Amino acid sequence: VISGEHEIQIEGVRTELEPVELEDGAAVPKEFANPTDDTFMVEDAVEAIGFGKFQWKLSVITGLAWMADAMEMMILSILAPQLHCEWRLPSWQVALLTSVVFVGMMSSSTLWGNISDQYGRKTGLKISVLWTLYYGILSGFAPVYSWILVLRGLVGFGIGGVPQSVTLYAEFLPMKARAKCILLIEVFWAIGTVFEVLLAVLVMPTLGWRWLLILSALPLLLFAVLCFWLPESARYDVLSGNQEKAIATLKRIATENGAPMPLGKLIISRQEDRGKMRDLFTPHFRWTTLLLWFIWFSNAFSYYGLVLLTTEFFQAGDVCSISSRRQEVKAKCSLTCEYLTEEDYTDLLWTTLSEFPGVLVTLWIIDRIGRKKTMALSFLVFSFCSLLLFLCVGRNVLTVLLFIARAFISGGFQAAYVYTPEVYPTATRALGLGTCSGMARVGALITPFIAQVMLESSVYLTLVVYSGCCMLAAVASCFLPIETKGRGLQESSHREWGQEMVGRGSHSPGVTRSNSGSQE
C-alpha cells in the first residue's frame, strides 16, 4: 500500500513528463540520470553512477564466496575414495556422503531465499557463510562415519545460501556490465575447483583429509571477515521502506566511484509484499518459473554427472573397455578400494581447467545472441559430445570430448545465473534464485545414481540419459517467454512487459527512465 502523497507525486511525474517526451528528442547529458524530472529510482542511480571501484571490490568479495562454494563441492570427489579406504566403507555409504551435502543444499536454498527477501540480502548471506564455516571446520574433527555424515549435511545446508551473493551483487551492477560481471564471478568458481585439487595434492599425502577439510574453509573465513564491508542492497532497502539507508548506500558508491549522484528525490515503483512463493506462479511468471526449474535441474544433473563420469572413464581408459572392466570388478568385494593416484589428480586438474574456456565462450556470446540462445547452445553442444562418446575413442579424444562438454555445460550454468536474477523483480528475486538453486540440487542428488550405479549395467544408457536430458533443456531454453538481454532489473512485478527500460542505449535515456518511473 502506498501513501496518497506518493500517488499524487507519481501522477505529477506523468503529466509533467509528457511534453518533454514530445518536444525533446535530444540525448540527455551522460552525467545526469534524468535531468527532465526531480525524481529517480534505484535503477536510475545505479545506471548513472556506473561501474567503478566499488563494483571491483564487490566482485572480489562475491568471488570469494563462490570460490569457497566450489571448494566445498570439489572436496566431495577427493574425500569419497579416501574415506572408502580409510574407514572400509561400502560403496553405498560413500555415495551417501556426496548425496547428503546436496540434500542439505536442496532443503535450505528456498529458506535462504526467504530470509534474504524478508531480512535483507546481507543478513542472509552473513548467516549462511558463518554457518558453513563453523560446520566445515567441525567436520575435520569427525571421529566416525555417522558424525561426518551429519556434519557434511549441515555444511550443505549452509552452502545453499551462497547463491544469494549473486542477488546482492546483481542489484549493484549497471545494465551494460551485469552479464559480464556475473560471468566473471564464475571465474572464481573455476579458480576454487582448481585450487582445491592443488590443495589436495599438497595436503593429502602428508597431513591427510582432516586438514584438507579445515584448510578448505579458509576462503569462507576471509569472506566472513570482509562481509562487514558489504552494504545492504539499495533496492532491498527502498522496497522495505528504508529510503534514507538506500540513499546513504548510493552516495557511498557514488563517492567511491567518483561519479555524481542523480538529482532529485528517490522514489519507489510500488510497495509490495516480499518473497511469497505464489508470486513465482502469477500468470506473468508461471511458465518462466517452471521452465527455469527444469533448466537448472538439467544443468546440475549434467554438470555433476560429468564430473563423476570423468574419473570412471579415465580409470577405464576409454568408453568401450568400461563394460569389460565392470565384469572383472563385480567378482571383487565392494570394499576393494583404490586411493587416488597422482595421475588421477592430474586428470582431475585437466578437466577442471576446462571451466575457464567455458567462461570465456559464454562471455563472448551472451550479449551477442542473448541469454536464451546461449543456454540452448550450451546444452546442444553437451548433448552432441555425449553422443560422440558412443564411438570407441582413445584416451586423448576422450579427454578432448570431456573437456569440451564440461566447458559448455559450465557455460550453460553461468548463463542461467545471469538470466535468473534478471528475469524476476526485486520482491521475488532472491526467492526465484533460491528455488531454482533448490531444483539444481535435486539434479545433483540424483546424478550419482546414474553416473555410478546405472553405469555399471550400461554405459550407453547412461550417456543417452544425459544427452536426452540436455536436448530437452535446450528446447526449454528456447521456449522461455522473456529475453532479458539489454533490459534493466525490474523493481516491480506490476509493470507491463515491454514498457520497461528496453534498449536504453538506443533511445534517449531521459524518456525511457521517466517512462519507468511513472509506470504506477
XYZ file of C-alpha atoms in Angstrom:
520
model
C 0.000 0.000 0.000
C 1.419 3.386 -0.926
C 0.504 6.695 0.574
C -1.703 9.218 -1.193
C 1.178 11.654 -1.264
C 3.194 9.208 -3.336
C 0.350 8.656 -5.749
C -0.001 12.388 -6.360
C 3.720 12.699 -6.767
C 3.920 9.892 -9.299
C 0.869 11.161 -11.157
C 2.574 14.535 -11.189
C 5.610 12.966 -12.810
C 3.467 11.543 -15.575
C 1.748 14.799 -16.559
C 4.923 16.782 -16.176
C 6.930 14.470 -18.406
C 4.619 14.072 -21.351
C 5.506 17.405 -23.026
C 9.209 16.622 -22.525
C 8.820 13.369 -24.388
C 7.122 15.176 -27.289
C 9.385 18.193 -27.529
C 12.810 16.996 -26.658
C 14.286 14.103 -28.631
C 17.891 15.078 -27.900
C 20.223 12.827 -25.923
C 20.483 13.538 -22.225
C 23.908 14.517 -20.826
C 25.678 11.433 -19.528
C 26.451 12.802 -16.086
C 22.792 13.142 -15.114
C 20.472 10.182 -14.796
C 17.319 12.172 -15.509
C 17.508 15.962 -15.634
C 13.967 16.020 -17.054
C 12.328 15.392 -13.669
C 13.080 15.674 -9.982
C 12.626 12.007 -9.039
C 14.706 8.907 -9.694
C 14.614 5.208 -8.864
C 17.434 2.946 -7.617
C 17.771 1.589 -11.165
C 18.455 5.123 -12.460
C 21.006 5.833 -9.733
C 22.900 2.575 -10.370
C 22.968 3.333 -14.115
C 24.092 6.940 -13.552
C 26.862 6.068 -11.089
C 28.085 3.312 -13.423
C 30.742 0.663 -12.930
C 33.778 1.595 -10.852
C 35.985 0.961 -7.848
C 33.079 -0.110 -5.615
C 31.954 -2.817 -8.075
C 35.512 -4.134 -8.419
C 35.741 -4.611 -4.636
C 32.299 -6.219 -4.604
C 33.382 -8.576 -7.422
C 36.322 -9.876 -5.399
C 34.257 -10.375 -2.232
C 31.398 -12.136 -4.045
C 34.018 -14.161 -5.901
C 35.439 -15.405 -2.599
C 32.025 -16.781 -1.631
C 31.895 -18.639 -4.949
C 35.420 -19.926 -4.571
C 34.532 -21.322 -1.136
C 31.379 -22.952 -2.527
C 33.343 -24.577 -5.367
C 35.949 -25.917 -2.959
C 33.327 -27.477 -0.697
C 31.827 -29.150 -3.804
C 35.125 -30.334 -5.279
C 36.212 -31.835 -1.968
C 33.491 -34.488 -2.364
C 35.253 -36.192 -5.271
C 38.513 -36.243 -3.266
C 37.101 -37.203 0.142
C 34.983 -40.150 -1.071
C 37.786 -42.541 -2.222
C 39.910 -41.603 0.795
C 37.249 -42.458 3.416
C 36.238 -45.505 1.371
C 39.717 -46.893 2.025
C 40.446 -45.492 5.452
C 37.175 -46.467 7.139
C 36.411 -49.508 4.940
C 33.061 -48.102 3.851
C 30.762 -49.972 1.452
C 30.128 -48.076 -1.801
C 26.539 -47.040 -0.927
C 27.849 -45.225 2.175
C 30.425 -43.436 0.020
C 27.648 -42.332 -2.381
C 25.537 -41.195 0.582
C 28.372 -38.902 1.702
C 28.011 -36.976 -1.574
C 24.212 -37.052 -1.607
C 23.820 -35.753 1.964
C 25.525 -32.455 1.022
C 23.035 -31.932 -1.798
C 20.123 -32.876 0.484
C 21.287 -30.098 2.825
C 21.578 -27.617 -0.024
C 18.220 -28.569 -1.506
C 16.356 -28.275 1.783
C 17.855 -24.890 2.600
C 18.076 -22.877 -0.633
C 14.425 -21.736 -0.525
C 14.808 -20.885 3.171
C 17.867 -18.697 2.474
C 15.956 -17.048 -0.387
C 13.120 -16.249 2.000
C 15.481 -14.879 4.663
C 17.164 -12.667 2.033
C 13.827 -11.311 0.796
C 12.460 -10.736 4.314
C 15.510 -9.561 6.314
C 17.919 -8.386 3.621
C 20.493 -9.863 1.264
C 23.431 -9.121 3.549
C 21.821 -10.741 6.613
C 21.013 -13.961 4.748
C 24.475 -14.161 3.252
C 26.270 -13.488 6.537
C 24.356 -16.170 8.467
C 24.850 -18.794 5.734
C 28.614 -18.120 5.447
C 29.221 -18.291 9.213
C 27.112 -21.470 9.397
C 29.127 -23.147 6.598
C 32.443 -22.049 8.097
C 31.573 -23.433 11.541
C 30.398 -26.859 10.375
C 33.087 -27.063 7.670
C 35.869 -26.797 10.241
C 33.994 -29.045 12.662
C 33.711 -31.846 10.078
C 37.520 -32.054 10.072
C 37.257 -33.416 13.620
C 34.594 -36.065 12.908
C 35.539 -39.269 14.783
C 33.251 -41.726 12.966
C 31.206 -42.065 9.757
C 27.845 -41.043 11.247
C 29.372 -37.804 12.552
C 30.899 -36.797 9.243
C 27.609 -37.631 7.506
C 25.650 -35.262 9.765
C 28.300 -32.516 9.668
C 28.646 -32.570 5.857
C 24.840 -32.403 5.643
C 24.933 -29.259 7.792
C 27.706 -27.822 5.582
C 25.411 -28.430 2.601
C 22.618 -26.616 4.457
C 24.867 -23.560 4.728
C 26.147 -23.700 1.129
C 22.510 -23.411 0.000
C 22.699 -19.715 0.901
C 25.809 -18.828 -1.115
C 23.908 -18.152 -4.402
C 22.314 -15.189 -2.595
C 25.636 -13.385 -3.074
C 24.707 -13.179 -6.774
C 21.398 -11.496 -5.862
C 23.211 -8.858 -3.818
C 25.870 -8.431 -6.493
C 23.461 -8.127 -9.453
C 21.489 -5.394 -7.674
C 24.551 -3.098 -7.624
C 25.518 -3.554 -11.267
C 24.656 -1.211 -14.147
C 22.817 -2.905 -17.003
C 25.681 -2.968 -19.521
C 28.141 -4.581 -17.113
C 25.753 -7.077 -15.489
C 26.152 -10.161 -17.701
C 29.936 -9.802 -17.979
C 30.355 -9.305 -14.226
C 28.204 -12.237 -13.144
C 30.209 -14.385 -15.565
C 33.498 -13.092 -14.163
C 32.314 -14.150 -10.721
C 32.061 -17.657 -12.186
C 35.802 -17.478 -12.908
C 36.199 -17.637 -9.120
C 34.219 -20.912 -9.152
C 36.738 -22.338 -11.624
C 39.656 -20.987 -9.546
C 38.092 -22.619 -6.462
C 37.871 -26.068 -8.083
C 41.449 -25.875 -9.399
C 42.715 -24.588 -6.034
C 41.018 -27.485 -4.224
C 42.704 -30.086 -6.441
C 46.102 -28.423 -5.943
C 45.486 -28.214 -2.185
C 44.636 -31.926 -2.157
C 47.879 -32.787 -3.995
C 49.876 -30.957 -1.307
C 47.866 -31.821 1.820
C 46.553 -35.378 1.306
C 49.875 -37.301 1.190
C 51.298 -35.520 4.257
C 48.589 -34.130 6.544
C 45.572 -36.203 5.470
C 41.905 -35.472 4.750
C 41.090 -33.820 8.103
C 43.489 -30.968 7.377
C 42.134 -30.724 3.839
C 38.644 -30.129 5.264
C 39.899 -27.473 7.684
C 42.098 -25.652 5.128
C 39.280 -25.689 2.536
C 37.277 -23.422 4.841
C 39.894 -20.610 4.575
C 38.178 -18.603 1.773
C 34.988 -18.690 3.878
C 36.878 -17.260 6.841
C 38.244 -14.466 4.648
C 34.763 -13.796 3.257
C 33.230 -13.738 6.761
C 35.725 -11.015 7.774
C 35.180 -8.922 4.610
C 31.407 -9.410 4.848
C 31.139 -6.481 7.241
C 32.262 -4.103 4.491
C 29.349 -5.215 2.295
C 26.453 -2.752 2.107
C 22.825 -3.895 2.110
C 21.193 -3.849 -1.324
C 19.765 -0.362 -2.025
C 16.906 -1.940 -3.990
C 16.015 -4.057 -0.958
C 16.177 -1.019 1.381
C 13.847 1.004 -0.852
C 11.419 -1.905 -1.076
C 11.350 -2.277 2.713
C 10.637 1.456 3.104
C 14.110 2.394 4.286
C 14.832 5.227 1.855
C 17.430 7.080 3.950
C 19.596 3.965 4.194
C 19.277 3.372 0.439
C 20.332 6.952 -0.336
C 23.292 6.646 2.055
C 24.388 3.438 0.276
C 24.043 5.039 -3.175
C 26.012 8.121 -2.033
C 28.759 5.859 -0.707
C 29.001 4.072 -4.092
C 28.979 7.408 -5.960
C 31.813 8.701 -3.748
C 33.909 5.546 -4.195
C 33.377 5.593 -7.964
C 33.940 9.345 -8.182
C 30.630 9.784 -10.024
C 27.797 12.265 -9.363
C 24.506 11.160 -7.772
C 21.315 11.730 -9.781
C 19.426 14.889 -8.791
C 16.053 14.860 -7.074
C 14.136 12.567 -4.766
C 14.406 8.769 -4.597
C 11.035 7.127 -5.295
C 9.836 3.547 -5.277
C 7.945 1.915 -8.092
C 5.467 0.300 -5.693
C 5.421 -1.125 -2.192
C 4.569 -4.792 -2.356
C 4.719 -7.958 -0.308
C 8.128 -9.547 -0.391
C 9.174 -13.046 -1.284
C 5.966 -15.087 -1.401
C 6.121 -18.450 -3.168
C 2.861 -17.755 -5.023
C 4.456 -14.699 -6.701
C 6.591 -17.080 -8.752
C 3.393 -18.569 -10.192
C 1.492 -15.444 -11.216
C 0.354 -15.564 -14.884
C 3.394 -13.389 -15.778
C 5.940 -15.789 -14.345
C 4.322 -19.235 -14.269
C 5.971 -20.570 -17.454
C 9.266 -18.851 -16.751
C 9.463 -20.438 -13.282
C 8.614 -23.970 -14.451
C 10.969 -23.873 -17.444
C 13.786 -22.377 -15.329
C 13.334 -25.112 -12.733
C 13.853 -27.753 -15.434
C 16.826 -25.867 -16.928
C 18.554 -25.604 -13.544
C 17.773 -29.265 -12.802
C 19.345 -30.354 -16.122
C 22.351 -28.093 -15.622
C 23.328 -29.560 -12.259
C 22.325 -33.118 -13.254
C 24.638 -32.999 -16.289
C 27.448 -30.944 -14.765
C 27.943 -33.084 -11.644
C 27.237 -36.226 -13.672
C 30.098 -35.357 -15.995
C 32.434 -34.702 -13.042
C 31.680 -38.203 -11.686
C 31.842 -39.885 -15.114
C 35.237 -38.336 -15.867
C 37.080 -40.373 -13.225
C 35.160 -43.529 -14.246
C 36.126 -43.091 -17.912
C 39.752 -42.221 -17.175
C 40.242 -45.262 -14.961
C 38.886 -47.491 -17.745
C 40.951 -45.825 -20.477
C 38.027 -45.492 -22.873
C 34.259 -45.978 -23.005
C 34.316 -49.395 -24.678
C 36.516 -51.027 -22.068
C 34.247 -49.916 -19.212
C 31.788 -52.766 -19.862
C 34.508 -55.452 -19.800
C 36.188 -53.823 -16.785
C 32.882 -53.888 -14.916
C 32.635 -57.671 -15.283
C 36.034 -58.151 -13.618
C 35.256 -55.693 -10.826
C 31.996 -57.449 -9.957
C 33.950 -60.521 -8.943
C 35.761 -58.455 -6.304
C 34.345 -57.326 -2.990
C 32.684 -53.898 -2.865
C 35.167 -52.913 -0.146
C 38.039 -53.047 -2.636
C 39.477 -49.591 -2.603
C 41.887 -47.514 -4.599
C 43.478 -44.358 -3.258
C 43.648 -41.517 -5.767
C 46.952 -41.665 -7.654
C 48.985 -38.748 -8.939
C 47.646 -39.486 -12.445
C 44.076 -39.242 -11.164
C 44.792 -35.826 -9.690
C 46.354 -34.702 -12.985
C 43.264 -35.841 -14.933
C 41.019 -34.141 -12.411
C 43.021 -30.935 -12.845
C 42.828 -31.038 -16.657
C 39.064 -31.440 -16.797
C 38.629 -28.779 -14.107
C 40.651 -26.312 -16.192
C 38.039 -26.599 -18.975
C 35.801 -24.282 -16.948
C 37.972 -21.298 -17.921
C 37.321 -21.583 -21.688
C 33.681 -22.231 -20.746
C 33.503 -18.830 -19.063
C 35.233 -17.109 -21.992
C 32.925 -18.621 -24.624
C 29.817 -17.661 -22.639
C 31.227 -14.194 -22.025
C 31.744 -13.736 -25.753
C 28.306 -14.895 -26.907
C 25.885 -13.950 -24.106
C 25.472 -10.305 -25.127
C 25.657 -11.122 -28.824
C 22.982 -13.795 -29.170
C 21.109 -13.319 -25.881
C 20.650 -15.378 -22.717
C 18.134 -17.922 -24.026
C 20.133 -18.896 -27.118
C 23.350 -19.120 -25.067
C 21.726 -21.654 -22.709
C 20.261 -23.616 -25.636
C 23.628 -23.725 -27.440
C 25.457 -24.937 -24.314
C 23.002 -27.802 -23.838
C 23.171 -28.823 -27.513
C 26.988 -28.958 -27.565
C 26.971 -31.044 -24.373
C 24.415 -33.474 -25.900
C 26.479 -33.779 -29.078
C 29.683 -34.535 -27.140
C 27.868 -37.147 -25.021
C 26.652 -38.927 -28.148
C 30.151 -38.866 -29.690
C 31.333 -40.895 -26.674
C 29.375 -43.832 -28.174
C 32.260 -44.233 -30.622
C 35.208 -46.221 -29.321
C 37.547 -43.272 -28.977
C 41.013 -43.436 -27.450
C 42.038 -41.676 -24.257
C 43.204 -38.479 -25.980
C 39.977 -37.954 -27.939
C 38.039 -38.882 -24.792
C 39.867 -36.151 -22.855
C 39.096 -33.594 -25.578
C 35.392 -34.521 -25.700
C 35.050 -34.396 -21.906
C 36.909 -31.074 -21.906
C 34.508 -29.515 -24.477
C 31.417 -30.984 -22.792
C 32.430 -29.630 -19.390
C 33.348 -26.214 -20.801
C 29.896 -25.837 -22.371
C 27.811 -27.245 -19.532
C 29.569 -24.943 -17.058
C 28.936 -22.114 -19.556
C 25.233 -23.012 -19.589
C 25.185 -22.916 -15.806
C 26.704 -19.436 -15.891
C 24.160 -18.192 -18.427
C 21.373 -19.415 -16.111
C 22.986 -17.462 -13.271
C 22.892 -14.321 -15.413
C 19.330 -14.821 -16.642
C 17.551 -15.774 -13.399
C 18.238 -12.611 -11.315
C 17.395 -10.507 -14.393
C 14.022 -12.070 -15.073
C 12.473 -11.733 -11.576
C 11.531 -8.400 -9.948
C 13.244 -7.195 -6.742
C 10.493 -8.520 -4.456
C 10.929 -12.145 -5.556
C 14.455 -12.126 -6.986
C 16.169 -13.934 -4.092
C 13.306 -16.420 -3.769
C 13.337 -17.084 -7.526
C 17.073 -17.760 -7.477
C 16.701 -19.824 -4.286
C 14.038 -22.162 -5.714
C 15.997 -22.583 -8.978
C 19.068 -23.411 -6.939
C 16.978 -25.933 -4.985
C 15.942 -27.652 -8.226
C 19.596 -27.788 -9.274
C 20.318 -29.659 -6.037
C 17.642 -32.232 -6.899
C 19.506 -32.878 -10.158
C 22.813 -33.145 -8.324
C 21.238 -35.517 -5.809
C 20.001 -37.952 -8.474
C 23.099 -37.852 -10.678
C 25.400 -40.171 -8.601
C 22.883 -42.971 -9.084
C 23.021 -42.508 -12.878
C 26.764 -41.822 -13.237
C 27.836 -44.597 -10.881
C 25.044 -47.148 -10.412
C 23.471 -47.171 -13.894
C 26.924 -47.029 -15.475
C 27.588 -50.498 -14.063
C 24.766 -52.001 -16.081
C 25.019 -49.933 -19.271
C 27.410 -47.222 -20.405
C 25.275 -46.351 -23.413
C 22.025 -45.990 -21.469
C 23.841 -43.622 -19.080
C 25.058 -41.454 -21.970
C 21.565 -41.433 -23.536
C 20.036 -40.217 -20.245
C 22.446 -37.253 -20.035
C 22.216 -36.426 -23.718
C 18.395 -36.643 -23.765
C 18.041 -34.507 -20.662
C 20.158 -31.745 -22.216
C 18.260 -31.913 -25.521
C 15.033 -31.238 -23.609
C 16.728 -28.445 -21.633
C 17.832 -26.809 -24.918
C 14.196 -26.837 -26.089
C 13.067 -25.441 -22.713
C 15.599 -22.579 -23.065
C 14.128 -21.623 -26.443
C 10.589 -21.623 -25.014
C 11.361 -19.184 -22.162
C 8.860 -16.305 -22.631
C 11.220 -13.436 -21.725
C 14.639 -12.479 -23.145
C 16.459 -10.233 -20.648
C 19.313 -9.082 -22.882
C 19.605 -5.293 -22.768
C 16.898 -4.627 -20.213
C 17.064 -3.242 -16.682
C 16.492 -5.179 -13.480
C 12.816 -4.950 -12.617
C 11.809 -3.133 -9.461
C 8.176 -4.221 -9.527
C 6.232 -7.175 -10.868
C 3.276 -4.923 -11.698
C 4.945 -3.318 -14.658
C 3.722 -4.115 -18.117
C 6.099 -6.130 -20.267
C 7.714 -4.079 -22.999
C 7.314 -0.867 -21.028
C 10.460 -1.424 -19.066
C 13.748 0.133 -19.904
C 14.169 -1.740 -23.161
C 17.066 -0.690 -25.356
C 18.209 2.168 -23.164
C 21.228 2.618 -25.330
C 19.227 3.459 -28.470
C 16.579 5.789 -27.019
C 17.002 8.990 -25.115
C 17.775 7.911 -21.550
C 15.546 10.661 -20.151
C 12.474 9.369 -21.932
C 12.918 5.727 -21.088
C 13.769 6.449 -17.496
C 10.845 8.765 -16.973
C 8.681 6.091 -18.507
C 9.878 3.546 -15.953
C 9.466 5.930 -13.065
C 5.854 6.704 -13.872
C 4.514 3.255 -14.504
C 2.278 3.079 -11.440
